[in-house]
Amino acid sequence: MSRLLLLLLLLCASLASAREEEEQESRVKIAKCCEAEEILLNGHCTPLVETSESKPWKPEFEDENSYAGSKPAKEPKYLLKYGQPRCRSNENQEDVYYYATDPLVDTLVMLSNGKLRHYVMDQEDELEKAKELYGMDYLKPEDVQAKAIHYDYSFGHYCTDKAVLAKNNSRTIVATYAKICVPRPLKWANADNLIKKAIDPAFHAIAMVSYLVVAIVYFVLPQLRDLVGNIITSMMLCLIVNQSASLVRIFTEFGNHISFMIADSVMYISLLAAFFWLNALGYYVWNTFRSRNVFLRSTDGKKYCCYSTYVWGSTIAIAATAIFAHFTLETNIPIIGGVAFAAQETVGWLGLSVLFTSVAFTIIVDLCFVLTTINKLKRMRTYGRIHHKMKYSFRMFILIYSVMSVGWLSLLLSMLKYDGLVYCHIIVNVLQALLVLYICVFGQKRVTFLLGKTCNCCTSNENAEGLDWGEEMTAINAGY
């Protein structure tokens, strides 16, 4: 009986502790610069008893859309956190003093959601300035407040407290003080900004054009429109979508018009689909060399449907798992944003781990395909026409596999946010596209020969090795 009573007491204590933690988590967090019984005296945290003030700082809340003379906001349940903010490397610390008796200085307002709003005031009367600017004599005070320049700072980017400024003549001034983390203004002449905002978009455009050329070549030329060509075309389209979504993420200052959550999801999911198409190509080549009875092009349409079902089914299933993990299990969701626009959520590490682990799994499986196919080729004594042609497809698969694996590893390292790794990924990204273009088009005599015959831009006295029978006849001008 005593053990049962003890167990019930422990259960009640744990439930009470969990309820208390949940209640604290639901409270609005407010950052106070000094400790609970301290205020700022001439810029230094000083115990309240050593100053002329009798009460510590207490936040006075306002609604986000409030204005002078509006109804006071309901005070939320809040929790004071003590200490100064740790500004990021691209932010500057600034001190702001707000005097309630002086309307010509900047204004600090604590919003009911825990954000600190900083109104930047001019020396002119705001109401007269707004009337002159917008041409409205009937402009209301709330309209002026809404049009005034202001910036909102979330918890972690500010701290605020009561400040006492003591003069030599024993006269003191009481103000509201805030230390805020202000993002540094971007300078286009800055090397980092030029690389990330000018060179990187240009490289993305080059990569998209390269992938598009490969897709067009393998889709337009009828001799290349077999199963391998269709897989290559599908893979290139996925990489084009990946580059487009990645290009959107570069310009974060246009956040009001961009959903970074959607852009990141499209970018990573399309990259996952591209690796699944590469995996399908590796399986097809491996299975062709493994099988004894091989019939080329006879069931390409049916096989392509089967591979498409595998690729898109796997991609959708893994993407759904990643999205579910992000919205239900993610505890630390990364935020993209600043004071110029509302902050937005992006894909968290839990969702990324699901997607990138799947990509790593396909890379390992492709490596197994490569090793087993090489061993099979070493044991083969005779080659048929189909196996002879598949040797070129196998060579192309190995090269694309190597290039895309290095590009994926570069993307993974760039997420560490070190400038050197980010710059390396920018270069690797465009090199990957150019290498894929060379591997699939300009590095294959068969493809360049077909392009020359189609576009009439090359001579026809090339070596016919590795061509199909009809292409060999065309090469000796007997196929017209």
Short mmCIF file of C-alpha atoms in Angstrom, two decimals:
data_model
loop_
_atom_site.label_atom_id
_atom_site.label_comp_id
_atom_site.label_asym_id
_atom_site.label_seq_id
_atom_site.Cartn_x
_atom_site.Cartn_y
_atom_site.Cartn_z
CA MET A 1 0.00 0.00 0.00
CA SER A 2 2.81 2.38 0.87
CA ARG A 3 4.55 1.62 -2.44
CA LEU A 4 1.35 2.37 -4.34
CA LEU A 5 0.97 5.65 -2.46
CA LEU A 6 4.58 6.56 -3.20
CA LEU A 7 4.07 5.75 -6.88
CA LEU A 8 0.98 7.99 -7.00
CA LEU A 9 2.89 10.83 -5.34
CA LEU A 10 5.73 10.51 -7.85
CA LEU A 11 3.25 10.46 -10.72
CA CYS A 12 1.47 13.58 -9.43
CA ALA A 13 4.81 15.36 -8.95
CA SER A 14 5.94 14.53 -12.49
CA LEU A 15 2.62 15.69 -13.95
CA ALA A 16 2.80 18.94 -11.98
CA SER A 17 6.39 19.50 -13.14
CA ALA A 18 5.45 18.81 -16.76
CA ARG A 19 2.47 21.17 -16.51
CA GLU A 20 4.68 23.89 -15.03
CA GLU A 21 7.27 23.48 -17.80
CA GLU A 22 4.54 23.60 -20.44
CA GLU A 23 3.12 26.76 -18.87
CA GLN A 24 6.54 28.40 -18.88
CA GLU A 25 7.07 27.45 -22.52
CA SER A 26 3.74 29.06 -23.46
CA ARG A 27 4.68 32.37 -21.83
CA VAL A 28 5.97 35.29 -23.88
CA LYS A 29 9.72 35.69 -23.41
CA ILE A 30 10.98 39.22 -22.66
CA ALA A 31 14.69 40.05 -22.55
CA LYS A 32 15.80 42.30 -19.65
CA CYS A 33 19.35 43.64 -19.82
CA CYS A 34 20.10 43.55 -16.07
CA GLU A 35 19.09 41.23 -13.26
CA ALA A 36 15.67 41.35 -11.60
CA GLU A 37 16.58 43.93 -8.92
CA GLU A 38 18.94 45.96 -11.09
CA ILE A 39 18.62 48.86 -13.51
CA LEU A 40 21.06 50.76 -15.70
CA LEU A 41 22.84 53.68 -14.05
CA ASN A 42 24.97 55.63 -16.53
CA GLY A 43 25.24 52.54 -18.71
CA HIS A 44 26.10 50.03 -15.98
CA CYS A 45 23.87 47.50 -14.24
CA THR A 46 23.42 48.75 -10.67
CA PRO A 47 21.38 47.34 -7.77
CA LEU A 48 18.13 49.21 -7.29
CA VAL A 49 18.97 50.20 -3.71
CA GLU A 50 22.01 52.15 -4.93
CA THR A 51 19.92 54.36 -7.23
CA SER A 52 17.24 56.95 -6.70
CA GLU A 53 14.58 54.67 -8.21
CA SER A 54 12.30 52.48 -6.12
CA LYS A 55 10.81 50.17 -8.77
CA PRO A 56 12.56 47.98 -11.35
CA TRP A 57 11.66 47.98 -15.01
CA LYS A 58 8.36 46.40 -15.96
CA PRO A 59 7.20 45.96 -19.58
CA GLU A 60 4.20 47.93 -20.81
CA PHE A 61 2.58 46.09 -23.68
CA GLU A 62 0.85 47.38 -26.79
CA ASP A 63 -0.92 45.59 -29.61
CA GLU A 64 0.80 45.35 -32.97
CA ASN A 65 -1.75 47.67 -34.61
CA SER A 66 -2.22 50.04 -31.67
CA TYR A 67 -1.84 53.83 -31.90
CA ALA A 68 -1.96 56.85 -29.65
CA GLY A 69 -5.29 56.96 -27.85
CA SER A 70 -6.23 53.37 -28.66
CA LYS A 71 -7.47 50.86 -26.11
CA PRO A 72 -4.66 49.48 -23.89
CA ALA A 73 -3.48 45.99 -24.75
CA LYS A 74 -4.20 43.05 -22.50
CA GLU A 75 -1.07 42.05 -20.62
CA PRO A 76 0.03 38.55 -21.67
CA LYS A 77 1.68 36.00 -19.44
CA TYR A 78 5.36 36.71 -19.82
CA LEU A 79 8.68 35.42 -18.55
CA LEU A 80 11.68 37.70 -18.03
CA LYS A 81 15.03 36.44 -19.31
CA TYR A 82 18.12 38.30 -18.09
CA GLY A 83 21.18 39.17 -20.13
CA GLN A 84 22.25 41.04 -23.24
CA PRO A 85 21.69 39.70 -26.76
CA ARG A 86 24.42 37.91 -28.67
CA CYS A 87 24.41 39.57 -32.05
CA ARG A 88 25.40 37.64 -35.16
CA SER A 89 28.48 38.33 -37.24
CA ASN A 90 26.39 40.31 -39.75
CA GLU A 91 24.71 42.47 -37.08
CA ASN A 92 25.77 45.55 -35.15
CA GLN A 93 24.84 46.38 -31.56
CA GLU A 94 23.12 49.72 -31.11
CA ASP A 95 21.91 51.53 -28.00
CA VAL A 96 18.53 53.26 -28.10
CA TYR A 97 17.10 55.54 -25.39
CA TYR A 98 13.41 56.40 -25.30
CA TYR A 99 12.16 59.40 -23.32
CA ALA A 100 8.40 59.41 -22.88
CA THR A 101 8.39 63.21 -22.45
CA ASP A 102 10.24 63.90 -25.71
CA PRO A 103 8.21 63.10 -28.87
CA LEU A 104 11.10 63.96 -31.21
CA VAL A 105 13.21 60.90 -30.44
CA ASP A 106 12.94 57.24 -31.38
CA THR A 107 10.17 55.29 -29.70
CA LEU A 108 10.42 51.84 -28.12
CA VAL A 109 7.25 49.76 -27.83
CA MET A 110 6.94 46.28 -26.33
CA LEU A 111 4.43 44.28 -28.35
CA SER A 112 2.19 41.70 -26.74
CA ASN A 113 3.86 38.91 -28.76
CA GLY A 114 7.24 39.59 -27.12
CA LYS A 115 8.82 41.58 -29.94
CA LEU A 116 10.38 45.00 -29.42
CA ARG A 117 9.25 47.59 -31.95
CA HIS A 118 11.57 50.48 -32.72
CA TYR A 119 9.94 53.51 -34.35
CA VAL A 120 12.44 55.70 -36.17
CA MET A 121 11.23 59.28 -35.83
CA ASP A 122 12.28 62.36 -37.79
CA GLN A 123 12.55 65.80 -36.26
CA GLU A 124 9.41 66.81 -38.14
CA ASP A 125 5.91 66.32 -36.84
CA GLU A 126 4.81 62.90 -38.05
CA LEU A 127 1.18 63.89 -38.63
CA GLU A 128 2.05 66.93 -40.74
CA LYS A 129 4.67 64.98 -42.65
CA ALA A 130 2.21 62.17 -43.43
CA LYS A 131 -0.47 64.62 -44.58
CA GLU A 132 2.03 66.33 -46.88
CA LEU A 133 3.31 63.02 -48.23
CA TYR A 134 -0.04 61.29 -48.82
CA GLY A 135 -2.15 64.40 -49.49
CA MET A 136 -4.86 63.57 -46.94
CA ASP A 137 -6.12 66.19 -44.53
CA TYR A 138 -8.31 63.62 -42.81
CA LEU A 139 -5.44 61.23 -42.01
CA LYS A 140 -6.05 59.57 -38.65
CA PRO A 141 -3.40 59.02 -35.96
CA GLU A 142 -3.53 55.24 -36.45
CA ASP A 143 -2.75 55.71 -40.15
CA VAL A 144 0.29 57.80 -39.27
CA GLN A 145 1.49 55.17 -36.83
CA ALA A 146 1.05 52.44 -39.44
CA LYS A 147 3.02 54.38 -42.07
CA ALA A 148 5.85 55.36 -39.70
CA ILE A 149 9.17 53.60 -40.22
CA HIS A 150 9.60 50.82 -37.67
CA TYR A 151 11.52 47.62 -37.15
CA ASP A 152 10.53 44.63 -35.03
CA TYR A 153 13.15 42.69 -33.07
CA SER A 154 12.31 39.20 -31.83
CA PHE A 155 13.55 37.65 -28.60
CA GLY A 156 17.29 37.08 -28.78
CA HIS A 157 17.90 40.20 -30.85
CA TYR A 158 17.26 42.76 -28.12
CA CYS A 159 17.23 43.48 -24.41
CA THR A 160 15.52 46.37 -22.66
CA ASP A 161 15.56 47.92 -19.19
CA LYS A 162 15.07 51.10 -17.19
CA ALA A 163 17.97 53.54 -17.51
CA VAL A 164 18.92 56.41 -15.20
CA LEU A 165 21.26 59.09 -16.51
CA ALA A 166 22.75 61.10 -13.63
CA LYS A 167 24.25 64.53 -14.32
CA ASN A 168 26.92 66.33 -12.36
CA ASN A 169 24.39 68.74 -10.93
CA SER A 170 22.54 65.79 -9.32
CA ARG A 171 19.79 66.04 -11.94
CA THR A 172 18.68 62.64 -13.21
CA ILE A 173 16.87 61.60 -16.37
CA VAL A 174 14.86 58.37 -16.48
CA ALA A 175 14.50 56.64 -19.85
CA THR A 176 13.73 53.27 -21.38
CA TYR A 177 16.88 51.68 -22.74
CA ALA A 178 17.27 48.97 -25.37
CA LYS A 179 20.27 47.22 -26.88
CA ILE A 180 19.31 45.92 -30.31
CA CYS A 181 21.03 43.83 -32.97
CA VAL A 182 20.73 45.73 -36.25
CA PRO A 183 21.65 43.93 -39.50
CA ARG A 184 24.53 45.54 -41.30
CA PRO A 185 23.63 47.28 -44.57
CA LEU A 186 24.55 45.30 -47.65
CA LYS A 187 27.24 46.74 -49.90
CA TRP A 188 27.36 45.49 -53.47
CA ALA A 189 31.08 46.28 -53.61
CA ASN A 190 31.67 43.74 -50.85
CA ALA A 191 33.38 40.60 -52.18
CA ASP A 192 31.14 38.27 -50.18
CA ASN A 193 28.02 40.01 -51.46
CA LEU A 194 29.25 39.96 -55.07
CA ILE A 195 29.96 36.23 -54.91
CA LYS A 196 26.65 35.29 -53.28
CA LYS A 197 24.33 37.78 -55.02
CA ALA A 198 25.89 38.19 -58.48
CA ILE A 199 28.28 35.36 -59.34
CA ASP A 200 26.20 32.59 -57.77
CA PRO A 201 22.99 33.50 -59.70
CA ALA A 202 25.01 33.69 -62.92
CA PHE A 203 26.46 30.25 -62.24
CA HIS A 204 22.96 28.92 -61.52
CA ALA A 205 21.82 30.24 -64.90
CA ILE A 206 24.77 28.52 -66.63
CA ALA A 207 23.94 25.28 -64.84
CA MET A 208 20.28 25.46 -65.86
CA VAL A 209 21.22 26.06 -69.50
CA SER A 210 23.66 23.13 -69.42
CA TYR A 211 21.07 20.73 -68.02
CA LEU A 212 18.49 22.05 -70.49
CA VAL A 213 20.81 21.38 -73.45
CA VAL A 214 21.31 17.78 -72.32
CA ALA A 215 17.57 17.27 -71.87
CA ILE A 216 16.78 18.72 -75.31
CA VAL A 217 19.43 16.63 -77.07
CA TYR A 218 18.26 13.36 -75.53
CA PHE A 219 14.60 14.21 -76.09
CA VAL A 220 14.77 15.53 -79.66
CA LEU A 221 17.12 13.04 -81.34
CA PRO A 222 15.13 9.86 -82.06
CA GLN A 223 18.22 7.61 -81.87
CA LEU A 224 18.77 8.71 -78.24
CA ARG A 225 15.15 8.40 -77.19
CA ASP A 226 15.58 4.93 -75.73
CA LEU A 227 15.27 3.97 -72.06
CA VAL A 228 18.67 5.42 -71.14
CA GLY A 229 17.86 8.65 -72.97
CA ASN A 230 14.49 8.99 -71.26
CA ILE A 231 16.10 8.46 -67.85
CA ILE A 232 18.76 11.07 -68.63
CA THR A 233 16.07 13.54 -69.76
CA SER A 234 14.02 13.01 -66.60
CA MET A 235 17.11 13.41 -64.44
CA MET A 236 18.05 16.68 -66.16
CA LEU A 237 14.54 18.09 -65.66
CA CYS A 238 14.80 17.33 -61.93
CA LEU A 239 18.17 19.09 -61.78
CA ILE A 240 16.73 22.12 -63.61
CA VAL A 241 13.94 22.37 -61.03
CA ASN A 242 16.55 22.02 -58.28
CA GLN A 243 18.62 24.88 -59.69
CA SER A 244 15.53 27.08 -60.10
CA ALA A 245 14.47 26.62 -56.48
CA SER A 246 18.04 27.18 -55.30
CA LEU A 247 18.15 30.41 -57.31
CA VAL A 248 15.03 31.63 -55.51
CA ARG A 249 16.68 31.07 -52.12
CA ILE A 250 19.61 33.33 -52.97
CA PHE A 251 17.62 36.57 -52.85
CA THR A 252 16.40 36.46 -49.27
CA GLU A 253 15.58 40.18 -49.22
CA PHE A 254 12.50 39.47 -51.35
CA GLY A 255 10.97 37.46 -48.54
CA ASN A 256 7.63 39.21 -48.75
CA HIS A 257 7.02 37.55 -52.11
CA ILE A 258 8.75 34.22 -51.54
CA SER A 259 7.87 31.24 -49.38
CA PHE A 260 11.23 29.85 -48.34
CA MET A 261 9.55 26.74 -46.97
CA ILE A 262 8.20 25.90 -50.43
CA ALA A 263 11.45 26.86 -52.20
CA ASP A 264 13.58 24.69 -49.91
CA SER A 265 11.16 21.77 -50.14
CA VAL A 266 11.14 21.89 -53.95
CA MET A 267 14.93 22.17 -54.08
CA TYR A 268 15.66 19.19 -51.84
CA ILE A 269 12.86 16.98 -53.17
CA SER A 270 13.88 17.55 -56.81
CA LEU A 271 17.49 16.72 -55.90
CA LEU A 272 16.27 13.51 -54.25
CA ALA A 273 14.31 12.63 -57.40
CA ALA A 274 17.42 13.21 -59.56
CA PHE A 275 19.40 10.75 -57.44
CA PHE A 276 16.60 8.20 -57.67
CA TRP A 277 16.71 8.53 -61.48
CA LEU A 278 20.46 7.97 -61.31
CA ASN A 279 19.79 4.91 -59.18
CA ALA A 280 17.30 3.64 -61.78
CA LEU A 281 19.91 4.11 -64.52
CA GLY A 282 22.47 2.18 -62.50
CA TYR A 283 20.03 -0.65 -61.88
CA TYR A 284 19.13 -0.85 -65.58
CA VAL A 285 22.78 -1.07 -66.66
CA TRP A 286 23.60 -3.58 -63.92
CA ASN A 287 20.57 -5.73 -64.71
CA THR A 288 21.38 -5.69 -68.44
CA PHE A 289 24.87 -7.10 -67.89
CA ARG A 290 23.56 -9.58 -65.33
CA SER A 291 20.80 -10.99 -67.55
CA ARG A 292 21.48 -13.54 -70.26
CA ASN A 293 18.48 -12.74 -72.46
CA VAL A 294 18.55 -9.06 -73.37
CA PHE A 295 16.22 -7.43 -75.90
CA LEU A 296 17.02 -3.81 -76.57
CA ARG A 297 14.26 -1.20 -77.07
CA SER A 298 11.53 -3.85 -77.29
CA THR A 299 9.97 -2.96 -73.94
CA ASP A 300 11.47 0.48 -73.31
CA GLY A 301 8.09 2.12 -72.77
CA LYS A 302 6.96 -0.45 -70.21
CA LYS A 303 10.31 -0.36 -68.42
CA TYR A 304 10.26 3.43 -68.29
CA CYS A 305 6.81 3.35 -66.67
CA CYS A 306 8.10 0.87 -64.08
CA TYR A 307 11.16 3.01 -63.33
CA SER A 308 9.02 6.15 -63.15
CA THR A 309 6.72 4.46 -60.65
CA TYR A 310 9.72 3.49 -58.55
CA VAL A 311 11.33 6.94 -58.70
CA TRP A 312 8.28 9.09 -58.03
CA GLY A 313 6.76 6.65 -55.55
CA SER A 314 9.95 6.61 -53.50
CA THR A 315 10.40 10.37 -53.79
CA ILE A 316 6.84 11.15 -52.70
CA ALA A 317 6.99 8.69 -49.80
CA ILE A 318 10.29 10.05 -48.46
CA ALA A 319 9.22 13.67 -49.02
CA ALA A 320 5.98 13.04 -47.11
CA THR A 321 7.98 11.49 -44.27
CA ALA A 322 10.33 14.48 -44.16
CA ILE A 323 7.45 16.98 -44.16
CA PHE A 324 5.67 15.02 -41.43
CA ALA A 325 8.85 14.95 -39.34
CA HIS A 326 9.34 18.69 -39.84
CA PHE A 327 5.86 19.75 -38.75
CA THR A 328 5.34 17.23 -35.93
CA LEU A 329 8.75 16.31 -34.49
CA GLU A 330 11.02 19.28 -35.25
CA THR A 331 11.87 21.21 -32.06
CA ASN A 332 14.24 23.85 -33.43
CA ILE A 333 12.87 25.16 -36.72
CA PRO A 334 15.35 27.45 -38.51
CA ILE A 335 14.14 30.93 -39.44
CA ILE A 336 15.05 33.01 -42.49
CA GLY A 337 14.25 36.65 -42.02
CA GLY A 338 15.26 40.04 -40.74
CA VAL A 339 13.90 43.38 -39.77
CA ALA A 340 13.04 44.28 -43.36
CA PHE A 341 10.38 41.58 -43.71
CA ALA A 342 8.56 39.03 -41.64
CA ALA A 343 10.59 36.00 -40.64
CA GLN A 344 9.72 32.71 -42.33
CA GLU A 345 10.25 29.08 -41.43
CA THR A 346 12.40 26.84 -43.55
CA VAL A 347 13.15 23.12 -43.61
CA GLY A 348 14.65 21.98 -40.30
CA TRP A 349 17.51 19.58 -39.64
CA LEU A 350 15.16 16.68 -38.95
CA GLY A 351 13.51 16.94 -42.37
CA LEU A 352 16.89 17.45 -44.03
CA SER A 353 18.28 14.36 -42.32
CA VAL A 354 15.46 12.25 -43.79
CA LEU A 355 16.10 13.57 -47.32
CA PHE A 356 19.90 13.49 -47.19
CA THR A 357 20.01 10.04 -45.61
CA SER A 358 17.91 8.76 -48.51
CA VAL A 359 20.32 10.36 -51.00
CA ALA A 360 23.27 8.77 -49.19
CA PHE A 361 21.53 5.39 -49.38
CA THR A 362 21.09 5.69 -53.17
CA ILE A 363 24.77 6.64 -53.51
CA ILE A 364 25.80 3.49 -51.60
CA VAL A 365 23.50 1.31 -53.72
CA ASP A 366 24.88 2.88 -56.92
CA LEU A 367 28.40 2.11 -55.72
CA CYS A 368 27.39 -1.53 -55.36
CA PHE A 369 26.04 -1.47 -58.93
CA VAL A 370 29.35 -0.05 -60.18
CA LEU A 371 31.53 -2.62 -58.40
CA THR A 372 29.43 -5.65 -59.35
CA THR A 373 29.14 -4.53 -62.99
CA ILE A 374 32.92 -4.05 -63.23
CA ASN A 375 33.45 -7.57 -61.91
CA LYS A 376 30.92 -8.90 -64.41
CA LEU A 377 32.70 -7.15 -67.31
CA LYS A 378 36.03 -8.65 -66.26
CA ARG A 379 34.55 -12.15 -66.47
CA MET A 380 32.81 -11.64 -69.83
CA ARG A 381 34.64 -13.16 -72.80
CA THR A 382 32.35 -12.11 -75.65
CA TYR A 383 30.24 -9.02 -76.18
CA GLY A 384 27.07 -8.77 -78.21
CA ARG A 385 25.80 -5.63 -79.88
CA ILE A 386 23.63 -4.79 -76.89
CA HIS A 387 26.40 -5.33 -74.34
CA HIS A 388 28.78 -3.35 -76.52
CA LYS A 389 26.37 -0.41 -76.53
CA MET A 390 25.68 -0.73 -72.80
CA LYS A 391 29.41 -0.32 -72.10
CA TYR A 392 29.06 3.31 -73.18
CA SER A 393 25.98 3.74 -71.00
CA PHE A 394 27.86 2.20 -68.07
CA ARG A 395 30.79 4.57 -68.59
CA MET A 396 28.37 7.53 -68.70
CA PHE A 397 26.66 6.28 -65.53
CA ILE A 398 29.97 6.04 -63.63
CA LEU A 399 30.98 9.57 -64.61
CA ILE A 400 27.59 11.12 -63.77
CA TYR A 401 27.53 9.19 -60.50
CA SER A 402 30.96 10.53 -59.53
CA VAL A 403 30.14 14.13 -60.43
CA MET A 404 26.75 14.19 -58.69
CA SER A 405 28.15 12.52 -55.57
CA VAL A 406 30.85 15.18 -55.26
CA GLY A 407 28.22 17.90 -55.81
CA TRP A 408 25.99 16.41 -53.11
CA LEU A 409 28.88 16.24 -50.65
CA SER A 410 29.73 19.87 -51.45
CA LEU A 411 26.11 20.90 -50.77
CA LEU A 412 26.19 19.04 -47.46
CA LEU A 413 29.39 20.78 -46.36
CA SER A 414 28.09 24.21 -47.42
CA MET A 415 25.30 23.88 -44.83
CA LEU A 416 27.92 24.40 -42.13
CA LYS A 417 27.72 28.10 -43.14
CA TYR A 418 31.48 28.62 -43.40
CA ASP A 419 32.23 31.13 -46.15
CA GLY A 420 35.00 29.02 -47.65
CA LEU A 421 32.75 25.97 -47.97
CA VAL A 422 29.94 28.10 -49.42
CA TYR A 423 32.29 29.55 -52.05
CA CYS A 424 33.55 26.06 -52.94
CA HIS A 425 29.99 24.83 -53.41
CA ILE A 426 29.21 27.75 -55.73
CA ILE A 427 32.11 26.68 -57.97
CA VAL A 428 31.37 22.96 -57.67
CA ASN A 429 27.71 23.56 -58.58
CA VAL A 430 28.51 25.09 -61.96
CA LEU A 431 31.34 22.63 -62.63
CA GLN A 432 28.93 19.76 -62.01
CA ALA A 433 26.55 21.08 -64.68
CA LEU A 434 29.33 21.67 -67.22
CA LEU A 435 30.80 18.22 -66.59
CA VAL A 436 27.39 16.57 -66.99
CA LEU A 437 26.99 18.44 -70.29
CA TYR A 438 30.38 17.17 -71.47
CA ILE A 439 29.78 13.59 -70.27
CA CYS A 440 26.34 13.26 -71.86
CA VAL A 441 26.84 15.23 -75.09
CA PHE A 442 30.30 16.40 -76.11
CA GLY A 443 32.20 13.51 -74.56
CA GLN A 444 30.40 10.85 -76.64
CA LYS A 445 31.24 10.40 -80.31
CA ARG A 446 27.85 8.81 -80.97
CA VAL A 447 25.97 11.86 -79.70
CA THR A 448 28.19 14.40 -81.45
CA PHE A 449 27.90 12.41 -84.69
CA LEU A 450 24.10 12.41 -84.46
CA LEU A 451 24.11 16.13 -83.67
CA GLY A 452 26.34 16.78 -86.66
CA LYS A 453 24.04 14.84 -89.00
CA THR A 454 20.94 16.54 -87.60
CA CYS A 455 22.28 20.09 -87.52
CA ASN A 456 24.65 19.78 -90.53
CA CYS A 457 27.38 21.42 -88.49
CA CYS A 458 30.04 18.68 -88.53
CA THR A 459 31.76 16.52 -91.12
CA SER A 460 30.77 12.88 -91.44
CA ASN A 461 34.27 11.34 -91.62
CA GLU A 462 34.32 10.27 -87.98
CA ASN A 463 35.02 6.82 -86.60
CA ALA A 464 31.79 4.80 -86.57
CA GLU A 465 32.82 2.71 -83.55
CA GLY A 466 30.09 2.41 -80.98
CA LEU A 467 27.24 3.36 -83.31
CA ASP A 468 24.08 1.42 -84.06
CA TRP A 469 23.72 -0.35 -87.40
CA GLY A 470 21.62 2.41 -88.94
CA GLU A 471 24.04 5.04 -87.72
CA GLU A 472 26.99 3.15 -89.19
CA MET A 473 25.18 3.08 -92.56
CA THR A 474 24.59 6.80 -92.25
CA ALA A 475 28.27 7.34 -91.45
CA ILE A 476 29.28 5.76 -94.79
CA ASN A 477 26.56 7.72 -96.62
CA ALA A 478 24.60 4.54 -97.37
CA GLY A 479 21.64 5.20 -95.18
CA TYR A 480 19.90 7.90 -97.17
#
